[in-house]
XYZ file of C-alpha atoms in Angstrom:
697
model
C 84.393 146.075 59.161
C 86.042 146.380 55.651
C 85.414 149.640 54.082
C 87.616 151.795 51.002
C 87.597 155.302 49.870
C 85.116 155.274 46.905
C 85.776 159.146 45.831
C 87.090 162.614 47.866
C 87.744 165.709 46.889
C 88.645 168.331 49.067
C 85.668 168.920 51.517
C 83.573 165.278 50.540
C 84.456 161.877 50.960
C 82.670 158.962 50.218
C 83.256 155.783 51.887
C 82.371 152.065 50.410
C 81.507 149.935 53.487
C 79.725 146.741 53.873
C 75.644 146.637 53.146
C 74.794 144.432 56.194
C 76.732 146.422 58.298
C 75.966 149.914 57.521
C 72.108 148.689 57.651
C 72.402 147.939 61.630
C 74.214 150.685 62.511
C 73.084 153.361 59.780
C 71.347 155.986 63.149
C 74.441 155.576 65.336
C 77.023 156.264 62.498
C 75.530 158.985 60.818
C 74.854 160.948 64.393
C 78.107 160.003 65.638
C 79.968 161.768 62.770
C 77.583 164.620 62.529
C 78.677 165.682 65.820
C 82.835 166.119 64.994
C 83.535 169.377 64.562
C 83.889 170.783 61.062
C 81.563 167.889 59.401
C 78.993 169.067 57.771
C 76.448 166.809 56.556
C 76.506 162.861 56.641
C 74.652 160.418 54.164
C 74.111 156.805 54.152
C 72.765 154.457 51.301
C 72.296 151.103 52.737
C 71.674 149.401 49.492
C 74.908 150.446 47.880
C 76.318 150.713 51.204
C 77.669 154.272 50.563
C 78.230 156.702 53.103
C 78.969 160.353 51.827
C 80.318 162.734 54.347
C 81.056 166.554 53.600
C 82.972 168.416 55.971
C 85.272 171.524 56.392
C 88.869 170.273 55.274
C 89.882 173.579 57.212
C 88.838 172.337 60.117
C 89.059 168.358 59.547
C 91.167 166.058 58.582
C 90.201 163.312 56.183
C 92.663 160.394 57.540
C 90.545 161.671 61.338
C 86.850 161.022 59.438
C 88.569 157.845 58.703
C 89.852 157.097 62.007
C 86.721 157.990 64.081
C 85.012 155.874 61.656
C 87.250 152.678 62.639
C 87.000 153.474 66.240
C 83.096 153.861 65.623
C 83.323 149.909 64.283
C 85.551 148.742 66.896
C 82.485 150.467 69.279
C 80.264 148.786 67.525
C 81.070 145.646 66.705
C 83.263 144.822 69.922
C 87.046 142.704 68.562
C 86.084 140.636 65.665
C 85.324 136.745 65.788
C 88.279 134.424 65.084
C 89.247 133.651 61.447
C 87.916 130.028 60.675
C 90.147 127.849 59.384
C 89.952 126.731 55.494
C 88.265 129.897 55.154
C 90.389 130.518 52.363
C 89.486 129.416 48.698
C 91.505 126.748 47.484
C 94.097 128.147 45.059
C 95.328 126.478 41.860
C 99.363 126.003 42.639
C 99.752 123.989 45.948
C 103.865 124.797 45.932
C 105.268 128.424 46.185
C 108.577 126.890 44.493
C 107.696 125.820 41.325
C 111.412 127.219 39.878
C 112.902 125.302 42.060
C 110.947 121.824 41.971
C 111.800 122.474 37.910
C 115.601 122.574 38.619
C 115.742 119.442 40.994
C 113.751 117.307 39.004
C 116.036 118.222 36.376
C 118.804 117.642 38.101
C 117.238 114.007 39.156
C 116.482 113.425 35.899
C 120.095 113.970 34.638
C 121.791 111.665 36.987
C 119.000 108.463 36.327
C 119.453 109.207 32.384
C 123.548 109.589 32.685
C 126.024 107.204 33.448
C 125.843 107.992 37.745
C 126.264 106.057 40.317
C 122.987 104.112 41.535
C 122.700 105.218 44.945
C 122.781 108.920 43.639
C 120.360 108.823 41.382
C 117.686 106.608 43.980
C 118.803 110.033 46.695
C 118.138 112.438 44.329
C 114.280 110.935 43.135
C 113.641 110.208 46.626
C 114.753 113.583 47.793
C 112.535 115.569 44.553
C 109.727 113.071 45.720
C 109.737 113.822 49.344
C 106.748 116.289 49.119
C 104.795 114.043 47.588
C 105.803 111.514 49.633
C 105.305 113.755 52.432
C 101.655 114.532 51.397
C 100.854 110.906 50.527
C 101.680 110.228 54.381
C 99.499 112.491 55.612
C 96.504 110.953 53.380
C 97.158 107.914 54.548
C 96.724 108.933 58.369
C 93.494 110.467 56.675
C 92.781 106.913 55.985
C 92.078 108.513 52.458
C 93.338 107.265 48.614
C 94.065 110.162 46.625
C 96.410 111.555 43.794
C 99.040 111.930 46.044
C 99.144 108.390 47.447
C 98.613 106.871 43.935
C 102.011 108.934 42.558
C 104.212 107.932 45.880
C 103.538 104.422 45.447
C 104.316 105.006 41.504
C 107.938 106.669 42.788
C 108.653 104.272 45.352
C 108.082 100.622 43.590
C 109.939 102.510 40.270
C 113.352 103.366 42.738
C 112.790 100.160 44.561
C 113.034 98.328 40.891
C 115.709 100.840 40.073
C 113.827 102.185 37.050
C 115.449 105.457 38.331
C 115.176 107.614 34.612
C 110.974 106.669 34.613
C 110.889 107.960 38.338
C 112.670 111.323 37.653
C 110.793 111.628 34.388
C 107.012 111.226 36.271
C 108.529 113.595 38.823
C 110.067 116.210 36.339
C 106.617 116.166 34.348
C 104.343 116.963 37.517
C 107.003 119.740 38.269
C 107.081 121.531 34.481
C 102.911 121.174 34.589
C 103.139 123.150 38.098
C 105.859 125.463 36.865
C 103.686 126.330 33.634
C 100.534 126.881 35.932
C 102.211 129.225 37.849
C 103.895 131.355 35.580
C 100.871 131.143 33.191
C 99.290 132.843 36.912
C 102.009 135.130 37.171
C 101.481 136.319 33.518
C 97.941 137.081 33.911
C 98.535 139.026 37.199
C 101.649 141.160 35.070
C 98.960 141.713 32.609
C 96.654 142.780 35.225
C 99.015 145.493 36.354
C 99.895 146.856 32.672
C 96.891 148.030 33.152
C 97.283 150.414 35.894
C 100.451 151.492 34.986
C 102.890 149.385 32.705
C 106.358 148.174 33.660
C 108.678 151.203 33.983
C 106.405 153.721 33.020
C 108.014 157.165 33.308
C 105.935 160.508 34.019
C 107.251 164.169 34.505
C 107.443 165.047 38.580
C 107.417 168.572 39.284
C 110.340 169.510 41.600
C 110.375 172.858 42.466
C 110.639 175.144 38.929
C 112.018 172.271 37.026
C 110.431 168.823 36.182
C 112.460 165.415 36.513
C 111.508 161.713 35.123
C 110.038 159.743 37.957
C 109.136 155.791 37.442
C 105.038 156.221 38.508
C 106.206 153.298 40.981
C 107.728 155.736 42.965
C 105.225 158.202 42.935
C 103.551 159.155 46.168
C 100.288 161.189 47.378
C 100.509 165.060 47.290
C 103.372 164.759 44.012
C 102.805 166.736 41.141
C 103.190 165.811 37.453
C 103.242 166.725 34.131
C 101.070 165.076 31.408
C 101.023 166.050 27.858
C 99.332 165.142 25.020
C 99.264 161.557 23.727
C 100.583 160.246 26.834
C 98.650 158.053 29.613
C 97.279 159.668 32.848
C 99.390 157.237 35.732
C 97.014 158.301 39.003
C 94.181 159.466 40.189
C 94.437 163.042 40.806
C 93.528 166.761 40.339
C 93.886 169.379 37.329
C 96.137 172.189 39.394
C 96.893 173.791 36.189
C 97.035 173.707 31.935
C 94.377 172.661 30.011
C 93.455 169.346 28.156
C 91.197 166.663 26.636
C 91.178 163.613 27.855
C 90.054 160.110 26.695
C 87.895 159.343 29.903
C 86.026 155.904 28.341
C 87.487 153.390 30.240
C 86.119 155.425 33.539
C 83.286 157.203 32.669
C 81.849 155.830 29.224
C 82.311 159.040 27.888
C 82.650 158.084 23.717
C 84.432 162.093 23.273
C 87.537 163.366 24.853
C 86.006 166.116 27.845
C 88.126 169.191 28.758
C 90.070 168.984 31.912
C 91.186 172.476 33.614
C 91.887 173.357 36.842
C 89.910 172.164 39.699
C 88.647 168.840 38.127
C 88.772 165.728 38.698
C 91.157 162.975 36.317
C 91.324 158.970 36.269
C 94.335 156.832 36.022
C 94.322 154.684 33.047
C 92.838 157.725 31.116
C 94.537 159.549 27.934
C 95.232 163.107 27.222
C 94.392 163.700 23.632
C 95.387 167.081 23.131
C 96.648 169.659 25.449
C 98.774 168.819 28.864
C 97.837 169.003 32.322
C 99.591 169.338 35.477
C 98.108 166.878 38.137
C 98.100 166.758 41.895
C 98.696 163.155 43.043
C 95.160 161.694 44.809
C 95.879 158.261 44.497
C 98.681 156.402 43.229
C 98.647 152.282 42.378
C 96.263 149.678 43.595
C 94.484 152.982 45.246
C 93.716 154.209 42.090
C 90.123 153.484 40.560
C 90.664 151.162 38.324
C 93.886 149.770 40.540
C 91.091 148.648 43.147
C 89.286 146.910 39.927
C 92.624 145.141 39.764
C 93.084 144.563 43.239
C 89.380 142.443 43.493
C 90.569 140.170 40.430
C 94.322 139.683 41.590
C 92.402 138.692 44.665
C 90.726 135.544 42.728
C 93.159 134.887 39.824
C 94.513 131.674 41.170
C 91.844 130.181 42.735
C 90.436 126.758 41.604
C 87.496 126.652 39.347
C 84.583 124.237 39.890
C 85.551 122.197 36.950
C 89.146 121.534 38.237
C 87.794 120.725 41.819
C 85.400 118.537 40.400
C 88.263 116.780 38.098
C 90.255 116.759 41.050
C 87.609 115.011 43.753
C 87.086 112.417 39.957
C 90.795 111.457 40.103
C 90.602 110.872 43.627
C 87.675 108.674 43.464
C 89.226 107.103 40.492
C 92.585 105.981 43.155
C 90.764 102.733 43.869
C 89.686 101.784 40.470
C 92.872 101.900 39.053
C 94.881 100.237 41.592
C 92.298 97.406 40.894
C 93.499 97.764 37.080
C 97.218 97.782 38.187
C 96.594 94.769 39.901
C 94.645 93.142 37.343
C 96.938 94.546 34.291
C 99.502 92.979 36.592
C 98.461 89.614 36.598
C 97.233 89.223 33.266
C 100.913 90.924 31.725
C 102.244 88.591 34.591
C 104.783 91.731 34.636
C 105.059 94.773 38.024
C 105.991 96.886 35.431
C 103.303 96.519 33.515
C 101.018 96.788 36.898
C 103.498 100.800 37.099
C 102.692 101.553 33.924
C 98.596 101.365 34.664
C 98.730 103.483 37.506
C 100.340 106.662 36.091
C 97.189 106.637 34.141
C 95.121 108.412 35.876
C 93.282 112.415 36.160
C 95.466 114.030 38.506
C 98.160 116.055 35.993
C 94.746 116.964 33.388
C 93.025 118.625 36.632
C 96.109 120.257 38.235
C 97.679 121.449 35.355
C 95.880 121.160 32.101
C 92.331 122.586 33.493
C 94.207 125.877 35.206
C 96.112 126.805 32.561
C 93.604 126.808 30.076
C 91.208 129.091 32.118
C 94.172 131.348 33.159
C 95.624 132.105 30.251
C 91.869 132.756 28.811
C 91.754 135.228 31.987
C 94.831 136.609 31.069
C 94.167 137.000 27.084
C 90.790 138.830 28.350
C 92.895 141.069 30.093
C 95.053 142.315 27.009
C 91.686 143.420 25.057
C 90.022 145.254 28.062
C 87.883 142.751 29.368
C 88.713 142.271 33.086
C 86.995 138.601 35.010
C 87.166 138.146 38.233
C 88.995 134.670 38.469
C 88.225 131.575 37.376
C 84.742 130.556 38.832
C 83.732 133.906 36.675
C 84.988 132.372 33.561
C 83.469 129.446 34.026
C 79.789 130.566 34.572
C 80.386 133.096 31.743
C 81.083 130.049 29.624
C 77.361 128.782 30.706
C 75.288 131.702 30.107
C 72.119 131.555 28.435
C 70.510 134.445 28.985
C 71.671 138.346 28.741
C 69.752 140.997 30.571
C 70.559 144.383 29.530
C 69.964 147.906 31.421
C 69.004 150.373 29.328
C 70.447 153.526 30.080
C 74.249 153.830 29.355
C 74.024 150.403 28.687
C 72.341 150.221 25.470
C 72.149 153.823 24.874
C 75.814 156.257 25.158
C 74.566 157.082 28.706
C 74.834 160.741 27.780
C 71.702 162.423 27.424
C 71.312 166.115 26.762
C 68.415 168.076 28.308
C 66.082 168.885 24.861
C 63.553 170.661 26.428
C 62.653 172.480 29.519
C 58.946 173.230 30.383
C 57.832 175.754 33.472
C 54.902 175.487 35.975
C 56.182 178.290 37.956
C 57.651 181.641 38.464
C 61.234 180.624 38.286
C 62.980 181.543 35.154
C 64.456 178.823 32.624
C 68.146 179.927 34.091
C 66.950 179.578 37.856
C 65.471 176.395 37.183
C 68.903 175.326 35.398
C 70.812 176.552 38.787
C 68.712 174.896 41.151
C 69.284 171.503 39.243
C 73.011 171.683 38.850
C 73.680 172.821 42.428
C 71.667 169.677 43.050
C 73.628 167.306 40.916
C 76.705 168.820 41.704
C 77.913 165.812 43.943
C 77.297 162.975 41.192
C 78.722 161.777 37.884
C 76.114 159.978 36.545
C 74.753 160.527 33.074
C 71.960 162.864 33.961
C 74.419 164.603 36.735
C 76.652 165.027 33.582
C 73.793 166.540 31.022
C 72.841 169.269 33.671
C 76.583 170.093 34.223
C 76.714 170.339 30.675
C 74.016 172.737 30.002
C 74.831 175.076 32.498
C 78.568 175.240 31.356
C 77.061 175.745 27.823
C 74.717 178.335 29.589
C 77.658 180.225 31.825
C 75.444 179.416 34.626
C 76.411 179.055 38.096
C 75.455 176.934 40.760
C 74.869 177.778 44.165
C 75.929 175.039 47.391
C 73.451 172.649 48.205
C 73.254 171.262 51.655
C 71.856 168.179 53.062
C 71.986 165.927 49.483
C 70.183 162.756 49.988
C 70.233 160.408 46.869
C 67.511 158.280 46.660
C 68.645 155.762 44.158
C 66.492 155.210 40.719
C 64.387 157.930 42.143
C 66.432 161.225 42.191
C 67.515 163.179 44.754
C 66.532 165.066 47.661
C 68.444 169.324 48.386
C 67.939 172.000 50.765
C 69.104 175.551 48.199
C 68.897 178.672 49.981
C 66.574 177.247 52.716
C 63.964 175.888 50.376
C 63.788 171.704 49.787
C 64.107 170.922 46.265
C 63.404 167.725 44.849
C 64.737 166.711 41.211
C 63.633 163.330 39.988
C 61.133 160.699 38.765
C 57.245 160.714 38.581
C 57.828 158.161 41.192
C 59.803 160.707 43.293
C 57.077 163.114 43.279
C 54.745 161.331 43.818
C 56.654 159.697 47.361
C 56.231 163.191 48.283
C 52.401 164.114 47.350
C 53.873 166.543 44.344
C 50.923 166.876 42.135
C 51.966 166.502 38.337
C 48.750 167.471 36.666
C 50.202 170.251 34.978
C 53.077 168.964 33.242
C 50.357 165.488 31.939
C 50.565 166.940 28.117
C 54.327 167.574 28.079
C 54.967 164.481 29.704
C 53.028 162.362 27.477
C 54.991 164.132 24.558
C 58.499 163.394 26.013
C 57.788 159.739 25.951
C 55.946 159.547 22.615
C 59.716 160.768 21.832
C 61.438 158.506 23.638
C 62.457 160.929 26.209
C 62.790 161.134 29.890
C 60.803 163.630 32.102
C 63.166 164.815 35.009
C 60.821 166.748 36.622
C 61.844 169.717 39.428
C 59.661 170.553 42.919
C 59.878 173.047 45.612
C 58.386 173.128 48.736
C 56.169 170.257 47.759
C 55.232 172.704 44.182
C 56.203 171.299 40.627
C 58.188 174.271 39.376
C 59.995 172.814 35.648
C 60.032 169.540 33.808
C 63.103 168.742 31.939
C 63.403 166.661 28.665
C 66.661 164.352 28.374
C 67.041 162.519 25.434
C 69.549 160.015 24.994
C 70.874 157.471 21.949
C 71.742 154.330 20.784
C 74.619 152.665 20.589
C 76.019 152.285 17.733
C 77.062 148.958 18.389
C 73.639 147.680 20.426
C 72.029 146.244 17.304
C 75.259 144.171 16.117
C 75.730 142.909 19.743
C 71.830 141.748 20.156
C 71.928 139.933 16.618
C 75.515 138.096 17.691
C 74.123 137.017 20.897
C 70.603 135.706 19.091
C 73.451 134.010 16.573
C 75.048 132.099 19.505
C 71.498 130.570 20.676
C 70.926 132.868 23.585
C 67.607 131.416 25.123
C 66.591 135.107 25.458
C 67.747 138.649 25.744
C 66.129 141.177 27.636
C 65.898 144.907 27.944
C 65.486 146.247 31.601
C 64.891 149.567 32.705
C 63.997 152.151 35.490
C 62.502 154.564 32.860
C 59.435 154.896 32.023
C 57.659 152.452 29.468
C 57.794 154.477 26.406
C 61.169 154.955 26.008
C 61.828 151.728 27.195
C 59.076 150.154 24.180
C 60.965 152.565 21.201
C 64.649 151.008 22.006
C 63.306 147.437 22.497
C 61.508 147.423 19.345
C 63.976 149.122 17.609
C 67.040 146.089 18.612
C 63.852 143.751 18.092
C 63.509 142.744 21.653
C 60.421 140.819 22.450
C 61.142 141.415 26.247
C 61.319 144.329 28.115
C 60.471 145.719 31.443
C 60.163 149.428 32.612
C 59.363 151.345 35.475
C 62.238 149.025 37.484
C 63.619 150.370 41.045
C 66.748 148.527 41.728
C 65.525 145.917 43.794
C 62.954 145.176 40.730
C 65.917 144.767 38.244
C 67.418 142.160 41.152
C 64.072 140.452 41.853
C 63.633 139.750 37.911
C 66.852 138.437 37.473
C 66.293 136.200 40.776
C 63.122 134.802 39.098
C 64.725 134.255 35.527
C 67.677 132.048 37.734
C 64.674 130.398 39.444
C 63.408 128.939 35.907
C 66.909 127.066 35.636
C 68.328 129.882 33.410
C 72.196 131.106 33.691
C 71.826 134.915 33.582
C 74.321 137.534 32.426
C 73.224 140.689 33.683
C 74.934 143.769 31.542
C 74.647 147.510 33.326
C 76.615 150.483 34.589
C 74.912 152.803 37.171
C 74.061 152.633 40.965
C 70.516 151.045 39.943
C 72.024 148.361 38.713
C 74.711 146.860 41.533
C 72.115 144.975 43.299
C 71.180 142.958 39.926
C 74.838 142.623 38.690
C 75.220 141.007 42.125
C 72.313 138.551 41.861
C 73.126 137.728 38.540
C 75.160 134.849 37.943
C 77.770 136.766 35.967
C 77.527 140.814 36.641
C 78.832 143.146 33.775
C 80.068 146.157 33.768
C 80.086 148.413 30.727
C 83.089 151.228 30.066
C 82.447 153.864 32.341
C 80.396 151.996 34.645
C 79.872 153.835 38.454
C 82.294 152.405 40.965
C 79.457 150.543 42.793
C 78.656 148.602 39.699
C 82.457 147.841 39.074
C 82.552 146.800 42.433
C 79.130 144.424 42.138
C 80.285 143.311 38.817
C 82.188 139.860 37.902
C 83.200 141.506 34.190
C 84.600 145.199 33.948
C 85.126 146.269 30.491
C 87.039 149.306 29.838
C 86.744 150.071 26.369
C 85.126 148.225 22.889
C 81.688 148.660 24.297
C 79.091 145.817 23.592
C 81.318 144.056 21.421
C 83.380 143.528 24.579
C 80.277 141.709 25.958
C 80.156 138.618 22.895
C 83.788 138.614 22.956
C 83.750 137.683 26.982
C 81.229 134.835 26.310
C 83.442 133.593 23.154
C 86.711 133.579 25.245
C 84.388 131.976 28.120
C 83.586 129.335 25.681
C 86.709 128.775 24.069
C 88.085 128.405 27.362
C 85.766 125.386 28.614
C 86.144 124.005 25.058
C 90.349 124.026 25.619
C 89.241 122.358 29.647
C 87.256 119.415 27.343
C 89.847 118.902 24.781
C 92.534 118.821 27.634
C 90.426 116.190 29.498
C 89.734 114.499 26.065
C 93.198 114.106 25.287
C 94.411 112.559 28.720
C 91.188 109.902 28.559
C 92.530 108.797 25.336
C 95.875 108.667 26.770
C 95.252 106.629 29.944
C 92.743 104.421 27.814
C 95.324 103.267 25.553
C 97.950 103.239 28.309
C 95.675 100.408 30.166
C 95.294 99.073 27.161
C 98.765 98.436 26.478
C 100.328 97.782 29.122
C 97.521 95.180 30.472
C 99.286 93.154 27.352
C 102.920 93.949 28.039
C 103.202 96.376 25.526
C 103.842 99.344 27.759
C 106.259 100.127 29.867
C 106.672 102.858 32.822
C 108.760 105.073 30.730
C 106.322 104.760 27.826
C 103.258 105.252 29.971
C 104.058 107.976 31.513
C 105.276 109.838 28.374
C 101.656 108.719 26.873
C 99.630 109.637 29.912
C 101.341 112.633 31.770
C 103.654 113.503 28.437
C 100.972 113.992 26.405
C 98.357 115.655 29.007
C 101.335 118.761 29.666
C 101.883 119.168 25.885
C 98.284 119.269 25.703
C 97.909 122.503 28.209
C 101.175 124.394 26.887
C 99.871 124.337 23.662
C 95.931 125.386 24.363
C 97.776 128.139 26.401
C 99.855 129.593 23.456
C 96.528 129.124 21.512
C 94.631 130.963 24.004
C 97.105 133.625 24.067
C 97.511 133.993 20.359
C 93.979 134.642 19.649
C 93.545 138.492 18.665
C 89.464 139.986 17.930
């Protein structure tokens, strides 16, 4: 069972576990954990794979809960099945020592070109080509003809005919190409790590009564650091002193800086704009919220894309054709050298070097623009997108609604209503919860402690407060508990007419109040929709779990003909599935827990800045900043990358065709053929990578 800690504060722990695992064991897991001394409440959500545990921090440690969960998993599941071979995705580069290969190939090339003893040159060439010869032997042992067999045959023929410079050049170009691909992957990973913490970044660490500079990489959980204005927070932690305005857009999506003081949580990759805070380190490096995103992307940074795998299969299938052409060319030109020259005219270098270089370079360029793309296959799918589906709240809108009206239907005062709602929403960090917290803070209202909080994704929450059962959420939540809403009919209609969203409050089955929340369209939303239309998208669609009227207002303001409202999370995923069944390549853009299923169902899920953790985990592309313009930019980068791949393949095809033509009539010798075929492909890959790296917004 895989798990990670999604959120942790003193007395509350939220874990993310695989939804199928939790679905089959939810009852046993919750019962076992509730039986632990010190555990107050346990709530599992099989839809999102979330497991929240409220506990007494004075009688139970967080690690004890994690250990108990591991023990429980072992008890319920038994020993894990043996891992199947070949389950790992193919990597871009097969060798782990590309630099050593370049050094060895360079030595062989120098010995072949300089007046060195022939035996030395031949020995170096064969030593450098040994890995290729071994791979070819393995392939022949399996009765397969592939690129390794073709390359090994060429090297052996060139060595046998004492064309040592040509043999060494062939091996050198392959080594250089593999080294360039490996370096491109390393550069992309370094860009990823820079998102978490720039190299050699330091921070002031509190040591006794003084502070000393310390490298961020050396920080440990429990350390206390001081972060002044203008500096990026390097860790996830809790403020223990000071006050500051922190720009948290990368993590919460809030456009304006928020005030942070003692007891508040802060995140890595956010920036202190004004003031100074003293932060206790809770998570560092790849354990931070942004670090977990980086970790997921790193795991796929060197996977092969589908187009690369296809090109490699195509190159392997063409080996027989190339061998046949070599024999034919030898006969036409009556020259063995002409046949050898034709042997190097294959697509192997284009597949191994040109394609991964173009793709990984584009991913690296995206990193530098705060667009995190989780692997080559995602980039490839992104380039094929022809339908974009937007969630409404928090995606097309700012996701920072404000409470504009409170209508009361019972004996509770307005202050009492706010206290109840603030208590219920306190454990959460979604836009509605932040709007309620902001209202309570403005009114100076202290919220009581709620017990047995249960979140109904897309509907609302159920809580126990002072012995009363409190429901807070949508009309669907109230109707599912048979709460009569007749008293709020007129107020609800008025809220919908102005594009507002009603939030109902019921106590012990009786409606007590309705809060009206209003959001604001993002400034860049109209421009982003127009830009997508300019890129000839088949359709741009709006989805919402909100009432139809607010959704219609937003859709009409953006000129969107297709919009769907009153959708549960599974309804959104089902609609995405229907679009895919029609043959569309769908990108889903969302930010919340209720978008996670749809993000996972789409060909490409895109989480906007400030998306919920479960959304950023389910998404294939995570935007850290820049709003909806970054959606368009991500699509452009992906298409540019595929254009680079096609350009490299065209260059390789023309070069190979030229080599075959010239060699067949005796006009090309092995060295010329190698330079035309392999040399132009490697050069094109380098130029394409440089062009990709040089692009800016």
